[in-house]
JSON list of C-alpha atoms in Angstrom, two decimals:
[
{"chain": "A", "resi": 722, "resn": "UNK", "atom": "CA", "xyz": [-13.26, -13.29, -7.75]},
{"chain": "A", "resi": 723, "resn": "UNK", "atom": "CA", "xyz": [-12.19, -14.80, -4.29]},
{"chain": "A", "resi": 724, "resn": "UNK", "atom": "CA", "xyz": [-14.73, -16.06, -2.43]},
{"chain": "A", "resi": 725, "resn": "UNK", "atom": "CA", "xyz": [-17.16, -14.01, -3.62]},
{"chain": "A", "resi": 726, "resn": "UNK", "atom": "CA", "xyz": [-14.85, -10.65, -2.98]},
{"chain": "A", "resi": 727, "resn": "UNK", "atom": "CA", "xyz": [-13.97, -8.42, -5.84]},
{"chain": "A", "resi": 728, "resn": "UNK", "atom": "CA", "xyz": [-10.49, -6.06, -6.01]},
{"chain": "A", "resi": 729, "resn": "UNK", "atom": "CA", "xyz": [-11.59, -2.65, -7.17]},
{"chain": "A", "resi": 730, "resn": "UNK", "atom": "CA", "xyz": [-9.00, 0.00, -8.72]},
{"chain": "A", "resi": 731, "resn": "UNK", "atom": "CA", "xyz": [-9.84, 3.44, -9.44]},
{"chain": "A", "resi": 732, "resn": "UNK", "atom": "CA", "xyz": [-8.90, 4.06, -12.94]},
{"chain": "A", "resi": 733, "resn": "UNK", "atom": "CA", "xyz": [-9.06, 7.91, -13.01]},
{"chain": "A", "resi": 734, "resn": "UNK", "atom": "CA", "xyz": [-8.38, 8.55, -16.67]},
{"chain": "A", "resi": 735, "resn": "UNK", "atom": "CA", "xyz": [-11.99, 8.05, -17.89]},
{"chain": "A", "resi": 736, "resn": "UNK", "atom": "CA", "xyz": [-15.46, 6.73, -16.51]},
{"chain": "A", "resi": 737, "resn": "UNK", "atom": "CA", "xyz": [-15.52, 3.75, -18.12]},
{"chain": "A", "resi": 738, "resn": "UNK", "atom": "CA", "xyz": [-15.11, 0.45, -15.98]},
{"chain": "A", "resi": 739, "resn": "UNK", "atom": "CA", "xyz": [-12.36, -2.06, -17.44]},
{"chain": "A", "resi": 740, "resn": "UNK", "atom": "CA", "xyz": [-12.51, -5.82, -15.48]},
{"chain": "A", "resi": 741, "resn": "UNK", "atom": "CA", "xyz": [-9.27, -7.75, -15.61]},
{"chain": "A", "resi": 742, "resn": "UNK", "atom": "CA", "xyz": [-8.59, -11.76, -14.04]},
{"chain": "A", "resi": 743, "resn": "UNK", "atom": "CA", "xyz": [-5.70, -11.64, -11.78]},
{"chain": "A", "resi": 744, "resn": "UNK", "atom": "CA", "xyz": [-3.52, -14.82, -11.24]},
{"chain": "A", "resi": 745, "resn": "UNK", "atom": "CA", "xyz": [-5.38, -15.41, -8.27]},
{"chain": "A", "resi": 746, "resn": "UNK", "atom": "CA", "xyz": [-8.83, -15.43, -9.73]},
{"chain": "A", "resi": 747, "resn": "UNK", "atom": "CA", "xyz": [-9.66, -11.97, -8.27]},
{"chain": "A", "resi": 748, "resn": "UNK", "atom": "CA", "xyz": [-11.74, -9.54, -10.66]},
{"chain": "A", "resi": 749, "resn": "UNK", "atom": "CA", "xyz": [-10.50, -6.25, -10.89]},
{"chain": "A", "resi": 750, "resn": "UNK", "atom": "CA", "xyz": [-12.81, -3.36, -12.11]},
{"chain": "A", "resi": 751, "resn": "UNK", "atom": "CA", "xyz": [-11.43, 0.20, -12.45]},
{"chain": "A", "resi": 752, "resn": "UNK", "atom": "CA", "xyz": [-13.75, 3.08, -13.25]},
{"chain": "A", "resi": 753, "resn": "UNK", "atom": "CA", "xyz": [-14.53, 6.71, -11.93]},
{"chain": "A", "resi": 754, "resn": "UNK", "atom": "CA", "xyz": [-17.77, 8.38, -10.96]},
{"chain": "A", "resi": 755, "resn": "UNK", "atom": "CA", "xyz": [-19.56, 5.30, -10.00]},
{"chain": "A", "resi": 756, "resn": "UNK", "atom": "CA", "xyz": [-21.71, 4.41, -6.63]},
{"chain": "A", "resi": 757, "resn": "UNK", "atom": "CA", "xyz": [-20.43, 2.14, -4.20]},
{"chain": "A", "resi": 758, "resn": "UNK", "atom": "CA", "xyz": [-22.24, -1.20, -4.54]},
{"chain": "A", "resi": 759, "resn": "UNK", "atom": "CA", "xyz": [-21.18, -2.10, -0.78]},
{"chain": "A", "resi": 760, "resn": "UNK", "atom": "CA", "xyz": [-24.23, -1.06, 2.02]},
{"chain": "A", "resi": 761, "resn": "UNK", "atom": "CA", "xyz": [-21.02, 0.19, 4.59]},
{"chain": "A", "resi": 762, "resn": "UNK", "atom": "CA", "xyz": [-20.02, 1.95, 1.61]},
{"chain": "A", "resi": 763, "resn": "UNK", "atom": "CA", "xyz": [-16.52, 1.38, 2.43]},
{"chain": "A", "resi": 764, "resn": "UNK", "atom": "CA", "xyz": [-13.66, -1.22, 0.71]},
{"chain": "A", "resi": 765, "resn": "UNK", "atom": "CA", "xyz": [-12.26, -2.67, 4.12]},
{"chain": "A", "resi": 766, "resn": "UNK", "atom": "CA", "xyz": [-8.05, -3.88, 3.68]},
{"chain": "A", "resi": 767, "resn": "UNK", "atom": "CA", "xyz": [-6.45, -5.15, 6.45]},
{"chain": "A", "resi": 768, "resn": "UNK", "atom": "CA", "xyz": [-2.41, -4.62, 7.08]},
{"chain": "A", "resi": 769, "resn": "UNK", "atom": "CA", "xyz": [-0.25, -6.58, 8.91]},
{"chain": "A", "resi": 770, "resn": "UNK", "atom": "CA", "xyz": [3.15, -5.01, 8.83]},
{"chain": "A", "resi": 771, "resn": "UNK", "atom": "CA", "xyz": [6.57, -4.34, 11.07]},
{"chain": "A", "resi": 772, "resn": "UNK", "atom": "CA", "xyz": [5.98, -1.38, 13.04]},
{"chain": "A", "resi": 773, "resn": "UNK", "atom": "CA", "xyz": [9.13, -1.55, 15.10]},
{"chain": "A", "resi": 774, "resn": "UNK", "atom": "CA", "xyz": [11.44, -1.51, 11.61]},
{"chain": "A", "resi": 775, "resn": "UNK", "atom": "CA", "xyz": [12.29, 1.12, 8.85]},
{"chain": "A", "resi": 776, "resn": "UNK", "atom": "CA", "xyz": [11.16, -0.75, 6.48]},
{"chain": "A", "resi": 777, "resn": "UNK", "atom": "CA", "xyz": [7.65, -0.73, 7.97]},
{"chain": "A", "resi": 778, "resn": "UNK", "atom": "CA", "xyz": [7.02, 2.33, 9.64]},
{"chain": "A", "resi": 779, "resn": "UNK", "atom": "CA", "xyz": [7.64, 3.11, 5.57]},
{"chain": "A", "resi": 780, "resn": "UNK", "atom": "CA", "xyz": [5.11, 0.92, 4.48]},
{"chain": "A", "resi": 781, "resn": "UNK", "atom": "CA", "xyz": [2.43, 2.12, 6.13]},
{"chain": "A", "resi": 782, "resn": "UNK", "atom": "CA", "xyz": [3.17, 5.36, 5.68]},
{"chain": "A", "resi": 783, "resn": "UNK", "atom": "CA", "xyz": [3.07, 4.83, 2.01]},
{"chain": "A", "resi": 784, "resn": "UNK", "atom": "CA", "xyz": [-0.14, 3.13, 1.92]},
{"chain": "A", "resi": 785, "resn": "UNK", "atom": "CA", "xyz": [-1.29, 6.01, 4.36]},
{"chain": "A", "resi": 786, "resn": "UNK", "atom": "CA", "xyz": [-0.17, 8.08, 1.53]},
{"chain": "A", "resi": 787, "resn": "UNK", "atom": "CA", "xyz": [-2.20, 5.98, -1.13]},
{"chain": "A", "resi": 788, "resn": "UNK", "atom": "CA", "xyz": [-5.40, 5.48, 0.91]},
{"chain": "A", "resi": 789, "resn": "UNK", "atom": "CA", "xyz": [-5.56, 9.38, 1.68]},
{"chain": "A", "resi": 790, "resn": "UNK", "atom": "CA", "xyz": [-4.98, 10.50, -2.04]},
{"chain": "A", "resi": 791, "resn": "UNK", "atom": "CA", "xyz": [-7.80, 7.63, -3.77]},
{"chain": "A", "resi": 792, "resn": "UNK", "atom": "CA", "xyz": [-10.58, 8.58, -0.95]},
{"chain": "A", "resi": 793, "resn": "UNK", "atom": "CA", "xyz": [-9.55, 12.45, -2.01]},
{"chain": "A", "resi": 794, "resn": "UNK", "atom": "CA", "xyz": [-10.63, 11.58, -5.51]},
{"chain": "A", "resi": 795, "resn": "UNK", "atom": "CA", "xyz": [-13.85, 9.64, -4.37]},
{"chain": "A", "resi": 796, "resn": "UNK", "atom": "CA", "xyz": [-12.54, 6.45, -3.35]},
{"chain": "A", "resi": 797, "resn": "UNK", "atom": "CA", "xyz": [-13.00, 3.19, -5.73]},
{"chain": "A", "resi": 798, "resn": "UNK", "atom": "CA", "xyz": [-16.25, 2.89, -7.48]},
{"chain": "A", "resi": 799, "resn": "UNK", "atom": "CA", "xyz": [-17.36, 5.63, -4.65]},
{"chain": "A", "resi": 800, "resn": "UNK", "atom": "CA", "xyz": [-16.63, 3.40, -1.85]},
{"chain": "A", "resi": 801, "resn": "UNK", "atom": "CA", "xyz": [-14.19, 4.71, 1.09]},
{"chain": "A", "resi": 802, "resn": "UNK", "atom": "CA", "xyz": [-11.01, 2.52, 1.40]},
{"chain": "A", "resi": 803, "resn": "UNK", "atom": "CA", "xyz": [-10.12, 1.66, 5.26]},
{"chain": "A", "resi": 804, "resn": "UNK", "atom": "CA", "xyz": [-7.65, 0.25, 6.49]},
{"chain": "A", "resi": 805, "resn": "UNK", "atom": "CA", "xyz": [-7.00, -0.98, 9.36]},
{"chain": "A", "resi": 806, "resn": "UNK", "atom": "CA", "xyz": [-3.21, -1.54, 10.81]},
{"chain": "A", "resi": 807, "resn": "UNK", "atom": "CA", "xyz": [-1.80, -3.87, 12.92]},
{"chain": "A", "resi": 808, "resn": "UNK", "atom": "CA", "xyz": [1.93, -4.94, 13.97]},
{"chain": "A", "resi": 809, "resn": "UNK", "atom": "CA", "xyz": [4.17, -7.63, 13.94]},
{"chain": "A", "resi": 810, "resn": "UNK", "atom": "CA", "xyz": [7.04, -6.34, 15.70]},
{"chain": "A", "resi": 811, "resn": "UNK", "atom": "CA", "xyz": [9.33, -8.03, 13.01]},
{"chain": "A", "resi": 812, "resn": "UNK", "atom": "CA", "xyz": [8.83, -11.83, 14.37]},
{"chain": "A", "resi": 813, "resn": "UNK", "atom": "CA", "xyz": [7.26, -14.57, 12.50]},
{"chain": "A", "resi": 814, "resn": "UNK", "atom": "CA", "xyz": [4.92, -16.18, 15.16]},
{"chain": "A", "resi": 815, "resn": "UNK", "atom": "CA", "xyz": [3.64, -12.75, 16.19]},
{"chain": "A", "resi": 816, "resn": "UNK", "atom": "CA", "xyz": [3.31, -11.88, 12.71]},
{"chain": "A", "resi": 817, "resn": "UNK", "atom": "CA", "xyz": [1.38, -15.40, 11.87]},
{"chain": "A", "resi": 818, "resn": "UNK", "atom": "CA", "xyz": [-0.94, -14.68, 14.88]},
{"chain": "A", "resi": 819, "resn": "UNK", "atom": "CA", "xyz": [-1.61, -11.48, 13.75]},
{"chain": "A", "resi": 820, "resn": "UNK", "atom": "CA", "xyz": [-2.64, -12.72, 10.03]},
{"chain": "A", "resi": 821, "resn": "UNK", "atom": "CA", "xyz": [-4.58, -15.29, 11.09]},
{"chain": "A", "resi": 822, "resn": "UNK", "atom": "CA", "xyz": [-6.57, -12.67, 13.21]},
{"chain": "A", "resi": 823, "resn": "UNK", "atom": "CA", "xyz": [-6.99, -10.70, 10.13]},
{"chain": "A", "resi": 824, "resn": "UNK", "atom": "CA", "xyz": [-8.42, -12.84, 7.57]},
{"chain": "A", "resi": 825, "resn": "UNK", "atom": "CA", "xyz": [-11.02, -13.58, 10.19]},
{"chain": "A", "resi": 826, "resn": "UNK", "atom": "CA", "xyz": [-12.29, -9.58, 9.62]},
{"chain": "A", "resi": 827, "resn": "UNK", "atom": "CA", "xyz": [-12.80, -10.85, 5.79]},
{"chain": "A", "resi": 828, "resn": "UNK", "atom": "CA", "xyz": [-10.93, -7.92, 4.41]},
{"chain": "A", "resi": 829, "resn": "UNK", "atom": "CA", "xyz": [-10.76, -7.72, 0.26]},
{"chain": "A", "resi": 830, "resn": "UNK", "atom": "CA", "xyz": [-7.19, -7.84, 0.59]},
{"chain": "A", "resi": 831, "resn": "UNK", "atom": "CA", "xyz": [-4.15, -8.27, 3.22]},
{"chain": "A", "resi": 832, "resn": "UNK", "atom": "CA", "xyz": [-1.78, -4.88, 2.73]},
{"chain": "A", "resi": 833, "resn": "UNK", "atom": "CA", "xyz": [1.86, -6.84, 4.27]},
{"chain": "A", "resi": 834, "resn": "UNK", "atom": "CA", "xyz": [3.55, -8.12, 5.54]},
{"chain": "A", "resi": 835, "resn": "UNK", "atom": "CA", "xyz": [7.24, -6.84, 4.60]},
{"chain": "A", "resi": 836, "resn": "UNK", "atom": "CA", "xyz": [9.70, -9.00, 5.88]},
{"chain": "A", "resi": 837, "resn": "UNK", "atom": "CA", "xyz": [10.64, -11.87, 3.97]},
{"chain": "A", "resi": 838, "resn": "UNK", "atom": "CA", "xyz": [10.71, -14.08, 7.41]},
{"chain": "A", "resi": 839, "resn": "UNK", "atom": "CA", "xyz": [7.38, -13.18, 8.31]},
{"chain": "A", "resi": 840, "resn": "UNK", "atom": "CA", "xyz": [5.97, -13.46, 5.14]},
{"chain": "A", "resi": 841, "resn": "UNK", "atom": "CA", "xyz": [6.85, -16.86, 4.64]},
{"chain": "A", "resi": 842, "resn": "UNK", "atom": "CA", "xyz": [5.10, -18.35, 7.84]},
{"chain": "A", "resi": 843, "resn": "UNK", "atom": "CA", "xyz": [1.99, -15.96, 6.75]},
{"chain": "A", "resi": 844, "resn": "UNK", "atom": "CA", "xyz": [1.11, -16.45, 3.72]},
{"chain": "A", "resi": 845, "resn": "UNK", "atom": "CA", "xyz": [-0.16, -19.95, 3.58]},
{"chain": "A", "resi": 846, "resn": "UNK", "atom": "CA", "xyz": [-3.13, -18.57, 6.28]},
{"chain": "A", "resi": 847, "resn": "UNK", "atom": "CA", "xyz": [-4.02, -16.15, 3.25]},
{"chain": "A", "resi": 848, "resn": "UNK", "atom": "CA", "xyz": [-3.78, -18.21, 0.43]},
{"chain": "A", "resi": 849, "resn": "UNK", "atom": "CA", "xyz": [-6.17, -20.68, 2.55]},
{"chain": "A", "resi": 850, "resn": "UNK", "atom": "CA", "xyz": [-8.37, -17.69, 3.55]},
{"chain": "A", "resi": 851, "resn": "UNK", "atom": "CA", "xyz": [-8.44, -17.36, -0.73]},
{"chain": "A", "resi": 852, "resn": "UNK", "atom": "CA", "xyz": [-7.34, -13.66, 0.28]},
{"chain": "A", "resi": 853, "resn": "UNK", "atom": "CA", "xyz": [-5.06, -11.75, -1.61]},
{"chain": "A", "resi": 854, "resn": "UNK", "atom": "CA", "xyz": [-1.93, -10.99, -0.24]},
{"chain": "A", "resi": 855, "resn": "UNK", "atom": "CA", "xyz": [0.20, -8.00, -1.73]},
{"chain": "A", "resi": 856, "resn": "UNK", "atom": "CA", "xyz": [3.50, -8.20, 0.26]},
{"chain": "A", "resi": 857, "resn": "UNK", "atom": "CA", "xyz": [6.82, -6.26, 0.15]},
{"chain": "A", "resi": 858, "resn": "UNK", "atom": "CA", "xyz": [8.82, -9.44, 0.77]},
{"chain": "A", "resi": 859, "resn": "UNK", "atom": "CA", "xyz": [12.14, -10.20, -1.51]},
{"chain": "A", "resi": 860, "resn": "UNK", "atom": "CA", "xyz": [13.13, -13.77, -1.10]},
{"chain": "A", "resi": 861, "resn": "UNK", "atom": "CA", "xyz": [12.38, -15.23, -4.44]},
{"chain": "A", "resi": 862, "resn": "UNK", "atom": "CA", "xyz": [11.18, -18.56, -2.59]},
{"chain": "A", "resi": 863, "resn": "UNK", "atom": "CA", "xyz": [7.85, -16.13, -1.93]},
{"chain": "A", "resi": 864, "resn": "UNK", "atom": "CA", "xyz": [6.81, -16.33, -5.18]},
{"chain": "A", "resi": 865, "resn": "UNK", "atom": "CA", "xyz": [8.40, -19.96, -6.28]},
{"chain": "A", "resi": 866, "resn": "UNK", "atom": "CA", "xyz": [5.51, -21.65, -7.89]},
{"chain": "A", "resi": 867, "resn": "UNK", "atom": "CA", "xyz": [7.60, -25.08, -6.92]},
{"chain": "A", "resi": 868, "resn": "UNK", "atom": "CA", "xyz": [8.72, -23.93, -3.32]},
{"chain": "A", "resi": 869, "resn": "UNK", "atom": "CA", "xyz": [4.80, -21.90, -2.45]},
{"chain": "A", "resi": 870, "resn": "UNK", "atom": "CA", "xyz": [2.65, -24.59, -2.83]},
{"chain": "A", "resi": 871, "resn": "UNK", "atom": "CA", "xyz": [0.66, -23.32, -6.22]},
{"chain": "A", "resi": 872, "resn": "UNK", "atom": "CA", "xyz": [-0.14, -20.39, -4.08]},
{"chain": "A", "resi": 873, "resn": "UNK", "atom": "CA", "xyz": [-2.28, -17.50, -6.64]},
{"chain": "A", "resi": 874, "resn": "UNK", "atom": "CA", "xyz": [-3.23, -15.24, -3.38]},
{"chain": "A", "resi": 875, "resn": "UNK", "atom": "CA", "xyz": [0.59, -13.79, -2.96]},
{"chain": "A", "resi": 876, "resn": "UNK", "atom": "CA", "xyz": [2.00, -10.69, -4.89]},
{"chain": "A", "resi": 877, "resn": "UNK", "atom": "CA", "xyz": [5.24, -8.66, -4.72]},
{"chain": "A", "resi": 878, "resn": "UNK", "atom": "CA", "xyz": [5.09, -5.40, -4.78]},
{"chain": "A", "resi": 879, "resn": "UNK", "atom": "CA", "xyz": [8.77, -4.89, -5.43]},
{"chain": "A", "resi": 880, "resn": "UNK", "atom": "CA", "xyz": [11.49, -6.96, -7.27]},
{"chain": "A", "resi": 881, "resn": "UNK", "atom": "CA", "xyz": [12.47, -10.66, -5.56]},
{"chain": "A", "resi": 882, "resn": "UNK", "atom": "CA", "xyz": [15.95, -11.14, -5.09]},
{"chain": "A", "resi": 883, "resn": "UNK", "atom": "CA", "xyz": [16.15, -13.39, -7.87]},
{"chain": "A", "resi": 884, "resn": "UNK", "atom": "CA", "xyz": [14.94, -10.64, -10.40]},
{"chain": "A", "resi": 885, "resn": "UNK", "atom": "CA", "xyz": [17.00, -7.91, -8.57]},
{"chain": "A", "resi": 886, "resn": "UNK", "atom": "CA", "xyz": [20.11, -9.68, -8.75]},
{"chain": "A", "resi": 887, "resn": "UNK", "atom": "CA", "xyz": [20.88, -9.69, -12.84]},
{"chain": "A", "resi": 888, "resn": "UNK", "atom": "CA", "xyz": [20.36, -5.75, -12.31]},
{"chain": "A", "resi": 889, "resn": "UNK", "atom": "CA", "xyz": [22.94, -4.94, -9.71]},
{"chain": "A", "resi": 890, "resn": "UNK", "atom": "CA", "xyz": [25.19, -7.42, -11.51]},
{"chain": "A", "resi": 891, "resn": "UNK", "atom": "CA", "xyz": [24.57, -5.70, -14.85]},
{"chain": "A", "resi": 892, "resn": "UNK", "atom": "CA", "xyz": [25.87, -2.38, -12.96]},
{"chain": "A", "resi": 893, "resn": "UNK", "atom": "CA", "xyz": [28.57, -4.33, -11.35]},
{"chain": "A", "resi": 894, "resn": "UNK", "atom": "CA", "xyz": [30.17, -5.38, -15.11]},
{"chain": "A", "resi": 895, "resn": "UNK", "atom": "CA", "xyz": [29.83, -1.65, -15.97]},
{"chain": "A", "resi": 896, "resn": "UNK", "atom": "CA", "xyz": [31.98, -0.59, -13.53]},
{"chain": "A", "resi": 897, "resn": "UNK", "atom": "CA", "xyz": [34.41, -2.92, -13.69]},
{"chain": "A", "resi": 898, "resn": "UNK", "atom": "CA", "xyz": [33.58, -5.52, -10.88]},
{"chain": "A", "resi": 899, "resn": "UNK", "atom": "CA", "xyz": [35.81, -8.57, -10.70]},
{"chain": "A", "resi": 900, "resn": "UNK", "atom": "CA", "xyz": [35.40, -9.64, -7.40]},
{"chain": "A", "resi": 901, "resn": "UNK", "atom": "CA", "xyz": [32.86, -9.33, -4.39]},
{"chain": "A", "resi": 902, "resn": "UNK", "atom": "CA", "xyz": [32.95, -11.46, -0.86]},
{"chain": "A", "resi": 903, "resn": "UNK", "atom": "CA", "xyz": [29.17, -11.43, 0.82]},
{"chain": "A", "resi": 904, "resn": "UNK", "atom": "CA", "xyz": [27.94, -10.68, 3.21]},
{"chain": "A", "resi": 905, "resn": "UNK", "atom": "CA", "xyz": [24.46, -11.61, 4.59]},
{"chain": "A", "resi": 906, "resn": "UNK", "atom": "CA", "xyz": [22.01, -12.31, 7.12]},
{"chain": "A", "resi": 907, "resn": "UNK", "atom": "CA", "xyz": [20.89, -16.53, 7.74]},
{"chain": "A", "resi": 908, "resn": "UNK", "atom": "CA", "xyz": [17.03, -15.69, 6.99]},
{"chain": "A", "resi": 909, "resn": "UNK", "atom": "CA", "xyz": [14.84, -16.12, 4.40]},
{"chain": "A", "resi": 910, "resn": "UNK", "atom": "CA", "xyz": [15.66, -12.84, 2.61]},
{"chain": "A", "resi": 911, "resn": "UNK", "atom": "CA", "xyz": [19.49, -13.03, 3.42]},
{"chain": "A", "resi": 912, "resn": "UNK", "atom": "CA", "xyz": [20.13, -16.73, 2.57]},
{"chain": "A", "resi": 913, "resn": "UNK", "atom": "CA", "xyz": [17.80, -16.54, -0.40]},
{"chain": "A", "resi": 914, "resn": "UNK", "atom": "CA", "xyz": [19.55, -12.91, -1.79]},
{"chain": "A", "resi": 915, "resn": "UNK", "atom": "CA", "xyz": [22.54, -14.23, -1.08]},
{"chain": "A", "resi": 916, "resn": "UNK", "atom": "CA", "xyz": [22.11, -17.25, -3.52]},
{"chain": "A", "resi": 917, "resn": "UNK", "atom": "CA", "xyz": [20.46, -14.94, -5.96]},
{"chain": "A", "resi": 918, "resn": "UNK", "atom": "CA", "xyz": [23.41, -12.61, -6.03]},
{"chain": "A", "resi": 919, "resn": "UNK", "atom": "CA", "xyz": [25.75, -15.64, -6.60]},
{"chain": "A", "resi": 920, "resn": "UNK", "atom": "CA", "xyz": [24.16, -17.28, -9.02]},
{"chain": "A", "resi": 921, "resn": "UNK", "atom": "CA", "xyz": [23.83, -14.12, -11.13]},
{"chain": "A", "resi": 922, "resn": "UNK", "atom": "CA", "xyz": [27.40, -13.27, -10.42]},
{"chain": "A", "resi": 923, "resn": "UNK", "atom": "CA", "xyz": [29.31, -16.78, -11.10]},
{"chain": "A", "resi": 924, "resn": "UNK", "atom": "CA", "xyz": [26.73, -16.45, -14.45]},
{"chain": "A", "resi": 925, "resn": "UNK", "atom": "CA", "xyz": [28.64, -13.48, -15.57]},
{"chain": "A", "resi": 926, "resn": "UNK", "atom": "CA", "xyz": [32.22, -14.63, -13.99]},
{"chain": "A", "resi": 927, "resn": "UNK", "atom": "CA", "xyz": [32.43, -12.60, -11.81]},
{"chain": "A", "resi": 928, "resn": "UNK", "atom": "CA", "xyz": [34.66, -14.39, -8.50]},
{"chain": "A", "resi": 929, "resn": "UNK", "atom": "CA", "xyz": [32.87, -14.96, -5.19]},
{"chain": "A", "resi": 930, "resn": "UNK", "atom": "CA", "xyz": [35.47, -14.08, -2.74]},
{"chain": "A", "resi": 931, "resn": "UNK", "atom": "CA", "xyz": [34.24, -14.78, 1.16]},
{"chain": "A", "resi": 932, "resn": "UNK", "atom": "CA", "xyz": [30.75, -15.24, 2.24]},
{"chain": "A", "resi": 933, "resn": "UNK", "atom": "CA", "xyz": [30.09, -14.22, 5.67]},
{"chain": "A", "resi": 934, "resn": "UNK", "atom": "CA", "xyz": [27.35, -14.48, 7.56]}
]
């Protein structure tokens, strides 16, 4: 429980509730058939995200996708999930101004943002807002316990680099990789996948050839 909020997931196997402690101190209660306990009768999430980019026109659209399909089967605990979207357009003070707007609607949750180099300027607003923050940001610096400041209000919701990494290498020994030059972009997500993907490489000796950025 953050500041007095509570995270709600629709577990729609059975009718009975189940309450879990996240890292962040947030209760989470799934259950089915149950009344909402809100008087708007409505969970409200707000999400920040980069509307002029791929790889956010695709996360909204996938938590378009989610929203649509849990309020077809009632919602969570009967209460209507909204959300309500706003951009970033992909640049970290924009993206900062537009969290900081956000956690002032109180929302049970921030839905974004997805770039690694917006996500690291946001994030301290939400972890000081006690808000929790599920992001689709890679660089493993996000979720560096040493590096974030202690912060328990940020979660991935896809690999970090640093987890990523061993994988593709992995594949790379498979098929016979014995040498790779990088190439990446000087951000938080480039720099930070970049150093990832070397460590993990030189681990398994495999040779760094030229790194270009």
């Amino acid at each position: 429980r953050a500041r007095g909020r509570t995270l709600l997931v629709l577990d729609t196997a059975g009718d009975e509730a189940e309450t879990t402690t996240s890292a962040a101190g947030a209760t989470t209660t799934a259950a089915a058939g149950a009344e909402c306990p809100h008087e708007n009768n409505s969970v409200f999430l707000f999400a920040p995200y980069e509307e002029n980019q791929p790889a956010g026109v695709n996360w909204r659209a996938g938590i378009e996708h989610a929203v649509a399909d849990i309020n077809n089967e009632g919602g969570i605990l009967g209460c209507t999930v909204e959300v309500q979207f706003e951009g970033t357009q992909g640049d970290p003070d924009i993206g900062l101004q537009v969290v900081s707007e956000g956690v002032e609607l109180d929302p049970y949750a921030l839905l974004g943002t997805v770039f690694s180099s917006v996500t690291n300027v946001n994030m301290v607003v939400a972890q000081e807002a006690e808000i929790p923050q599920f992001v689709g940001a890679e660089a493993p610096d996000i979720t560096n316990r040493e590096v974030n400041g202690d912060n328990n209000f940020i979660f991935r919701t896809s690999f970090g680099g640093d987890n990523a990494a061993p994988k593709l290498v992995t594949f790379m020994l498979e098929e016979g990789v014995q040498k790779v030059d990088i190439i990446y972009k000087n951000d938080e997500f480039g720099a930070g996948g970049a150093g990832a993907h070397r460590d993990a490489m030189e681990a398994e000796g495999i040779e760094i050839g030229e790194e270009i950025l």
